[in-house]
């Protein structure tokens, strides 16, 4: 008698029903638990009855032959349980991952979200063409500076007379040529000046480095005149006061802060002063003029109040814009 074995399973106890082994493909899903008994032919699916008729008939004949040999014989027929028929179940639907795709930022959106950059004086001056300074520019700056600090009547007193202004530089002159134009009688004025602690001409600039440049560029104009550096770099106020007391100086070049300090300490007298020139049109590395710097502008206006304004109104002092 033949023994039909399943796929790797041990033979089970004998069953009165024919044994049929259904070989079905294994699934990845978990199979259902077996019923624990064999399948009768009448309970098999139609496809199994039609496809395995020969095997069922042979199994029936063998079982009937064993029964006819005798009851209670030593029949060692072992039958194996039918292989479990795994039922095809629908695959469990797993949750799908959802990715939110953010829309790409366009150039228009990027420009809207960016903070607006504050305009600086450098940006404005870089795009604008250089224009020569005029007396009206100085008058307007003074009005804007004192408008929030003085009353209306006091503002009228701060106006500079138009007669005190010399011809402004039209950006075609060098310093020597401009000084020769506004002061053609310089040699005579230099010889007649003999007072100490004073100068005949005073040139105001924004820094010590610029003052040195101006002194080198005015060689053709100054001649034998005594020139003094009036700035705070590496020079103490007391040293400059002593130098002004010892010798006669015709021409001074410096910054408004140090000149104002010398006037306060009595080292510089403005009464003999005849010409006051502002280094108006020169620009530094940041394209700033002297009056564009708030600290310099404040010191210039304080210097004007300390004696320059009264001398201009009296007619003894002339102003130039280089």
CSV table of C-alpha atoms in Angstrom, one decimal:
chain,number,residue,atom,x,y,z
A,1,UNK,CA,0.0,0.0,0.0
A,2,UNK,CA,1.4,3.4,-1.0
A,3,UNK,CA,1.7,6.2,1.5
A,4,UNK,CA,1.2,9.7,0.2
A,5,UNK,CA,3.2,12.2,2.0
A,6,UNK,CA,2.7,16.0,2.0
A,7,UNK,CA,5.3,18.6,1.8
A,8,UNK,CA,7.6,17.9,4.7
A,9,UNK,CA,4.8,16.9,7.1
A,10,UNK,CA,4.8,13.8,9.3
A,11,UNK,CA,2.1,11.1,8.6
A,12,UNK,CA,-1.1,11.5,10.7
A,13,UNK,CA,-3.5,8.9,12.1
A,14,UNK,CA,-5.5,6.7,9.8
A,15,UNK,CA,-8.8,8.1,8.4
A,16,UNK,CA,-11.8,6.2,7.0
A,17,UNK,CA,-11.8,8.6,4.0
A,18,UNK,CA,-9.6,8.5,1.0
A,19,UNK,CA,-6.6,10.7,1.2
A,20,UNK,CA,-6.1,13.4,-1.3
A,21,UNK,CA,-3.1,15.7,-1.3
A,22,UNK,CA,-3.7,19.1,-2.9
A,23,UNK,CA,-0.6,20.8,-3.8
A,24,UNK,CA,-1.4,24.5,-4.0
A,25,UNK,CA,1.2,27.3,-4.2
A,26,UNK,CA,2.2,28.8,-1.0
A,27,UNK,CA,1.3,32.4,-0.3
A,28,UNK,CA,3.1,35.0,1.7
A,29,UNK,CA,0.1,35.7,3.8
A,30,UNK,CA,-0.6,33.7,6.9
A,31,UNK,CA,-2.5,30.5,6.1
A,32,UNK,CA,-5.6,29.5,8.0
A,33,UNK,CA,-5.6,26.7,10.5
A,34,UNK,CA,-6.2,23.2,9.1
A,35,UNK,CA,-9.6,21.6,9.9
A,36,UNK,CA,-7.8,18.5,11.3
A,37,UNK,CA,-9.5,15.9,9.1
A,38,UNK,CA,-9.4,14.6,5.6
A,39,UNK,CA,-11.4,15.9,2.7
A,40,UNK,CA,-14.1,13.7,1.4
A,41,UNK,CA,-14.5,13.5,-2.4
A,42,UNK,CA,-18.0,15.0,-2.3
A,43,UNK,CA,-16.6,18.0,-0.4
A,44,UNK,CA,-13.8,18.7,-2.8
A,45,UNK,CA,-14.0,21.6,-5.2
A,46,UNK,CA,-15.1,20.8,-8.7
A,47,UNK,CA,-11.8,21.5,-10.2
A,48,UNK,CA,-10.1,19.0,-7.7
A,49,UNK,CA,-12.6,16.2,-8.5
A,50,UNK,CA,-12.2,16.6,-12.2
A,51,UNK,CA,-8.4,16.9,-12.1
A,52,UNK,CA,-7.6,14.1,-9.6
A,53,UNK,CA,-10.1,11.4,-10.6
A,54,UNK,CA,-7.4,8.7,-11.1
A,55,UNK,CA,-5.8,9.3,-7.8
A,56,UNK,CA,-9.1,9.1,-5.9
A,57,UNK,CA,-10.1,5.8,-7.6
A,58,UNK,CA,-6.8,4.2,-6.8
A,59,UNK,CA,-7.0,5.3,-3.2
A,60,UNK,CA,-10.6,3.9,-3.0
A,61,UNK,CA,-9.6,0.5,-4.4
A,62,UNK,CA,-6.6,0.2,-2.0
A,63,UNK,CA,-8.8,1.0,0.9
A,64,UNK,CA,-11.5,-1.5,-0.2
A,65,UNK,CA,-8.9,-4.2,-0.7
A,66,UNK,CA,-7.5,-3.7,2.8
A,67,UNK,CA,-11.0,-4.0,4.2
A,68,UNK,CA,-11.8,-7.3,2.4
A,69,UNK,CA,-8.6,-9.0,3.7
A,70,UNK,CA,-10.1,-9.2,7.1
A,71,UNK,CA,-11.5,-7.2,9.9
A,72,UNK,CA,-9.0,-6.2,12.6
A,73,UNK,CA,-6.1,-7.3,10.5
A,74,UNK,CA,-2.6,-6.0,10.9
A,75,UNK,CA,-3.0,-3.2,8.5
A,76,UNK,CA,-0.3,-0.7,8.8
A,77,UNK,CA,-1.9,1.8,6.6
A,78,UNK,CA,-0.9,5.2,7.7
A,79,UNK,CA,-2.7,8.1,6.2
A,80,UNK,CA,-1.6,11.6,6.2
A,81,UNK,CA,-3.7,14.5,6.8
A,82,UNK,CA,-4.3,16.5,3.8
A,83,UNK,CA,-2.1,19.5,3.4
A,84,UNK,CA,-3.8,22.6,4.6
A,85,UNK,CA,-5.3,24.6,1.8
A,86,UNK,CA,-4.3,28.1,2.4
A,87,UNK,CA,-7.0,30.5,1.6
A,88,UNK,CA,-6.2,33.4,-0.5
A,89,UNK,CA,-6.9,36.5,1.4
A,90,UNK,CA,-6.8,40.0,0.2
A,91,UNK,CA,-3.6,41.8,1.0
A,92,UNK,CA,-4.0,44.1,3.9
A,93,UNK,CA,-3.9,47.7,2.8
A,94,UNK,CA,-1.1,49.4,4.5
A,95,UNK,CA,-1.3,53.2,5.0
A,96,UNK,CA,0.5,55.0,2.4
A,97,UNK,CA,3.0,57.7,3.2
A,98,UNK,CA,2.0,61.2,2.0
A,99,UNK,CA,4.6,63.8,1.1
A,100,UNK,CA,3.7,67.4,0.9
A,101,UNK,CA,5.6,69.1,-1.8
A,102,UNK,CA,6.1,72.8,-1.2
A,103,UNK,CA,5.9,75.0,-4.2
A,104,UNK,CA,9.1,76.4,-5.5
A,105,UNK,CA,9.7,80.0,-4.6
A,106,UNK,CA,9.8,82.2,-7.6
A,107,UNK,CA,11.9,85.3,-8.1
A,108,UNK,CA,9.0,87.5,-7.6
A,109,UNK,CA,8.1,85.9,-4.2
A,110,UNK,CA,11.7,86.1,-3.2
A,111,UNK,CA,11.9,89.8,-3.8
A,112,UNK,CA,8.7,90.4,-1.9
A,113,UNK,CA,9.8,88.5,1.2
A,114,UNK,CA,13.3,90.1,1.4
A,115,UNK,CA,13.6,93.1,3.6
A,116,UNK,CA,14.2,96.3,1.9
A,117,UNK,CA,17.7,97.5,2.2
A,118,UNK,CA,18.1,101.0,3.6
A,119,UNK,CA,19.6,103.4,1.2
A,120,UNK,CA,22.9,104.9,2.3
A,121,UNK,CA,24.6,108.1,1.3
A,122,UNK,CA,27.1,106.0,-0.6
A,123,UNK,CA,24.5,104.4,-2.8
A,124,UNK,CA,22.8,107.7,-3.6
A,125,UNK,CA,26.1,109.5,-4.4
A,126,UNK,CA,27.4,106.6,-6.5
A,127,UNK,CA,24.5,107.0,-8.9
A,128,UNK,CA,24.4,110.8,-8.9
A,129,UNK,CA,26.8,112.9,-10.9
A,130,UNK,CA,29.2,115.1,-8.9
A,131,UNK,CA,28.0,118.7,-8.7
A,132,UNK,CA,30.0,121.6,-7.5
A,133,UNK,CA,29.0,123.1,-4.2
A,134,UNK,CA,27.3,126.5,-4.1
A,135,UNK,CA,26.7,129.1,-1.3
A,136,UNK,CA,23.0,128.0,-1.3
A,137,UNK,CA,24.0,124.5,-0.3
A,138,UNK,CA,25.8,125.9,2.8
A,139,UNK,CA,22.8,128.1,3.7
A,140,UNK,CA,20.4,125.2,3.4
A,141,UNK,CA,22.5,122.9,5.5
A,142,UNK,CA,22.6,125.6,8.2
A,143,UNK,CA,18.9,126.1,8.2
A,144,UNK,CA,18.2,122.3,8.4
A,145,UNK,CA,20.7,121.9,11.2
A,146,UNK,CA,19.3,124.8,13.4
A,147,UNK,CA,15.6,124.4,12.5
A,148,UNK,CA,15.0,122.0,15.4
A,149,UNK,CA,17.2,123.8,17.8
A,150,UNK,CA,16.5,127.5,17.4
A,151,UNK,CA,13.4,129.7,17.1
A,152,UNK,CA,12.4,131.4,13.9
A,153,UNK,CA,13.9,134.8,14.9
A,154,UNK,CA,17.2,133.1,15.8
A,155,UNK,CA,17.3,131.3,12.4
A,156,UNK,CA,17.2,134.7,10.6
A,157,UNK,CA,20.2,135.8,12.5
A,158,UNK,CA,22.2,132.8,11.4
A,159,UNK,CA,21.8,133.6,7.7
A,160,UNK,CA,25.2,134.4,6.1
A,161,UNK,CA,25.2,137.5,3.8
A,162,UNK,CA,25.7,136.8,0.1
A,163,UNK,CA,28.5,139.3,-0.1
A,164,UNK,CA,30.8,137.1,2.1
A,165,UNK,CA,30.9,134.3,-0.4
A,166,UNK,CA,33.7,134.0,-3.0
A,167,UNK,CA,33.5,132.3,-6.4
A,168,UNK,CA,33.0,128.5,-5.8
A,169,UNK,CA,35.1,125.9,-7.5
A,170,UNK,CA,33.5,124.5,-10.7
A,171,UNK,CA,35.5,121.2,-10.4
A,172,UNK,CA,38.1,122.3,-13.0
A,173,UNK,CA,40.6,124.0,-10.6
A,174,UNK,CA,43.4,122.5,-8.5
A,175,UNK,CA,43.8,124.0,-5.1
A,176,UNK,CA,46.6,126.3,-6.1
A,177,UNK,CA,44.8,127.6,-9.1
A,178,UNK,CA,41.6,128.2,-7.1
A,179,UNK,CA,43.4,130.0,-4.3
A,180,UNK,CA,45.2,132.2,-6.9
A,181,UNK,CA,41.8,133.1,-8.4
A,182,UNK,CA,40.1,134.0,-5.1
A,183,UNK,CA,43.2,135.7,-3.6
A,184,UNK,CA,45.3,137.3,-6.3
A,185,UNK,CA,47.0,139.7,-3.7
A,186,UNK,CA,48.3,136.9,-1.5
A,187,UNK,CA,51.9,137.9,-1.6
A,188,UNK,CA,51.1,141.4,-0.3
A,189,UNK,CA,48.8,140.0,2.5
A,190,UNK,CA,51.5,137.6,3.6
A,191,UNK,CA,54.1,140.3,4.0
A,192,UNK,CA,51.7,142.6,5.9
A,193,UNK,CA,50.8,139.9,8.4
A,194,UNK,CA,52.9,139.9,11.5
A,195,UNK,CA,50.6,138.8,14.4
A,196,UNK,CA,51.1,135.7,16.3
A,197,UNK,CA,48.4,133.2,17.3
A,198,UNK,CA,46.6,134.0,14.0
A,199,UNK,CA,46.5,133.1,10.3
A,200,UNK,CA,45.6,135.0,7.2
A,201,UNK,CA,43.9,132.0,5.4
A,202,UNK,CA,42.4,128.9,7.0
A,203,UNK,CA,41.5,125.8,5.0
A,204,UNK,CA,39.1,123.3,6.7
A,205,UNK,CA,38.9,119.6,5.6
A,206,UNK,CA,37.5,116.4,7.0
A,207,UNK,CA,40.6,114.5,8.2
A,208,UNK,CA,44.4,114.7,8.9
A,209,UNK,CA,45.3,112.7,5.8
A,210,UNK,CA,43.3,115.0,3.6
A,211,UNK,CA,45.0,118.0,5.3
A,212,UNK,CA,48.4,116.6,4.3
A,213,UNK,CA,47.3,116.1,0.7
A,214,UNK,CA,46.1,119.7,0.5
A,215,UNK,CA,49.4,121.0,1.9
A,216,UNK,CA,51.3,119.1,-0.7
A,217,UNK,CA,49.0,120.3,-3.5
A,218,UNK,CA,49.3,124.0,-2.7
A,219,UNK,CA,53.0,124.3,-3.1
A,220,UNK,CA,52.7,126.6,-6.2
A,221,UNK,CA,50.5,129.0,-4.3
A,222,UNK,CA,52.0,129.3,-0.8
A,223,UNK,CA,55.6,130.1,-1.9
A,224,UNK,CA,57.6,131.1,1.3
A,225,UNK,CA,54.5,131.3,3.5
A,226,UNK,CA,54.5,129.6,6.9
A,227,UNK,CA,52.0,126.7,6.9
A,228,UNK,CA,50.8,125.0,10.0
A,229,UNK,CA,49.0,121.7,10.5
A,230,UNK,CA,46.0,122.1,12.6
A,231,UNK,CA,44.7,118.6,13.3
A,232,UNK,CA,44.7,116.2,16.2
A,233,UNK,CA,46.7,113.3,14.8
A,234,UNK,CA,49.9,112.8,16.8
A,235,UNK,CA,49.9,116.5,17.9
A,236,UNK,CA,48.7,117.7,21.3
A,237,UNK,CA,46.7,120.9,21.7
A,238,UNK,CA,49.3,122.4,24.0
A,239,UNK,CA,52.1,121.9,21.5
A,240,UNK,CA,50.1,123.6,18.8
A,241,UNK,CA,49.3,126.5,21.1
A,242,UNK,CA,53.1,127.0,21.9
A,243,UNK,CA,54.0,126.9,18.2
A,244,UNK,CA,51.4,129.6,17.4
A,245,UNK,CA,52.7,131.7,20.2
A,246,UNK,CA,56.4,131.5,19.1
A,247,UNK,CA,56.1,132.2,15.4
A,248,UNK,CA,54.0,133.9,12.8
A,249,UNK,CA,51.9,131.6,10.7
A,250,UNK,CA,50.3,132.7,7.4
A,251,UNK,CA,48.3,129.7,6.4
A,252,UNK,CA,46.6,127.0,8.5
A,253,UNK,CA,45.1,123.7,7.3
A,254,UNK,CA,43.2,121.4,9.6
A,255,UNK,CA,40.0,119.8,10.9
A,256,UNK,CA,37.1,121.8,12.4
A,257,UNK,CA,37.3,119.9,15.8
A,258,UNK,CA,40.9,120.9,16.5
A,259,UNK,CA,40.5,124.5,15.2
A,260,UNK,CA,37.5,124.9,17.5
A,261,UNK,CA,39.6,123.6,20.5
A,262,UNK,CA,42.4,126.0,19.7
A,263,UNK,CA,40.0,128.9,19.7
A,264,UNK,CA,38.6,127.8,23.1
A,265,UNK,CA,42.0,127.6,24.7
A,266,UNK,CA,43.0,131.0,23.3
A,267,UNK,CA,45.7,129.6,21.0
A,268,UNK,CA,44.1,130.9,17.8
A,269,UNK,CA,42.6,134.3,17.2
A,270,UNK,CA,40.2,134.7,14.2
A,271,UNK,CA,40.1,138.5,14.0
A,272,UNK,CA,43.1,138.8,11.5
A,273,UNK,CA,41.6,136.0,9.4
A,274,UNK,CA,40.8,137.1,5.8
A,275,UNK,CA,39.9,133.9,4.0
A,276,UNK,CA,38.1,130.7,5.1
A,277,UNK,CA,38.0,127.9,2.5
A,278,UNK,CA,36.0,124.7,2.9
A,279,UNK,CA,37.2,121.5,1.2
A,280,UNK,CA,33.6,121.1,0.0
A,281,UNK,CA,33.7,118.9,-3.2
A,282,UNK,CA,36.2,116.2,-2.2
A,283,UNK,CA,34.9,112.7,-1.5
A,284,UNK,CA,36.4,110.0,0.5
A,285,UNK,CA,36.4,106.2,-0.2
A,286,UNK,CA,32.7,106.0,0.7
A,287,UNK,CA,31.9,108.9,-1.7
A,288,UNK,CA,31.1,111.2,1.2
A,289,UNK,CA,31.8,114.9,1.2
A,290,UNK,CA,33.0,116.8,4.2
A,291,UNK,CA,29.5,118.0,5.1
A,292,UNK,CA,27.9,114.6,4.5
A,293,UNK,CA,29.6,113.3,7.7
A,294,UNK,CA,27.4,114.3,10.7
A,295,UNK,CA,30.3,114.8,13.2
A,296,UNK,CA,32.1,117.1,10.8
A,297,UNK,CA,29.0,119.0,9.9
A,298,UNK,CA,28.2,119.6,13.6
A,299,UNK,CA,31.7,120.9,14.3
A,300,UNK,CA,31.7,123.2,11.3
A,301,UNK,CA,28.5,124.9,12.4
A,302,UNK,CA,29.7,125.2,16.0
A,303,UNK,CA,32.9,126.8,14.6
A,304,UNK,CA,30.7,129.2,12.5
A,305,UNK,CA,29.0,130.4,15.7
A,306,UNK,CA,32.2,130.9,17.6
A,307,UNK,CA,33.2,134.0,15.5
A,308,UNK,CA,33.0,133.2,11.8
A,309,UNK,CA,29.5,134.5,11.5
A,310,UNK,CA,30.2,137.8,13.1
A,311,UNK,CA,33.3,138.4,10.9
A,312,UNK,CA,31.2,137.5,7.8
A,313,UNK,CA,28.6,140.1,8.7
A,314,UNK,CA,31.2,142.7,9.3
A,315,UNK,CA,32.7,142.1,5.9
A,316,UNK,CA,36.2,141.3,7.0
A,317,UNK,CA,36.0,137.6,6.2
A,318,UNK,CA,35.3,135.9,2.9
A,319,UNK,CA,34.2,132.3,2.5
A,320,UNK,CA,35.2,129.9,-0.4
A,321,UNK,CA,34.0,126.5,-1.4
A,322,UNK,CA,36.7,124.4,-3.0
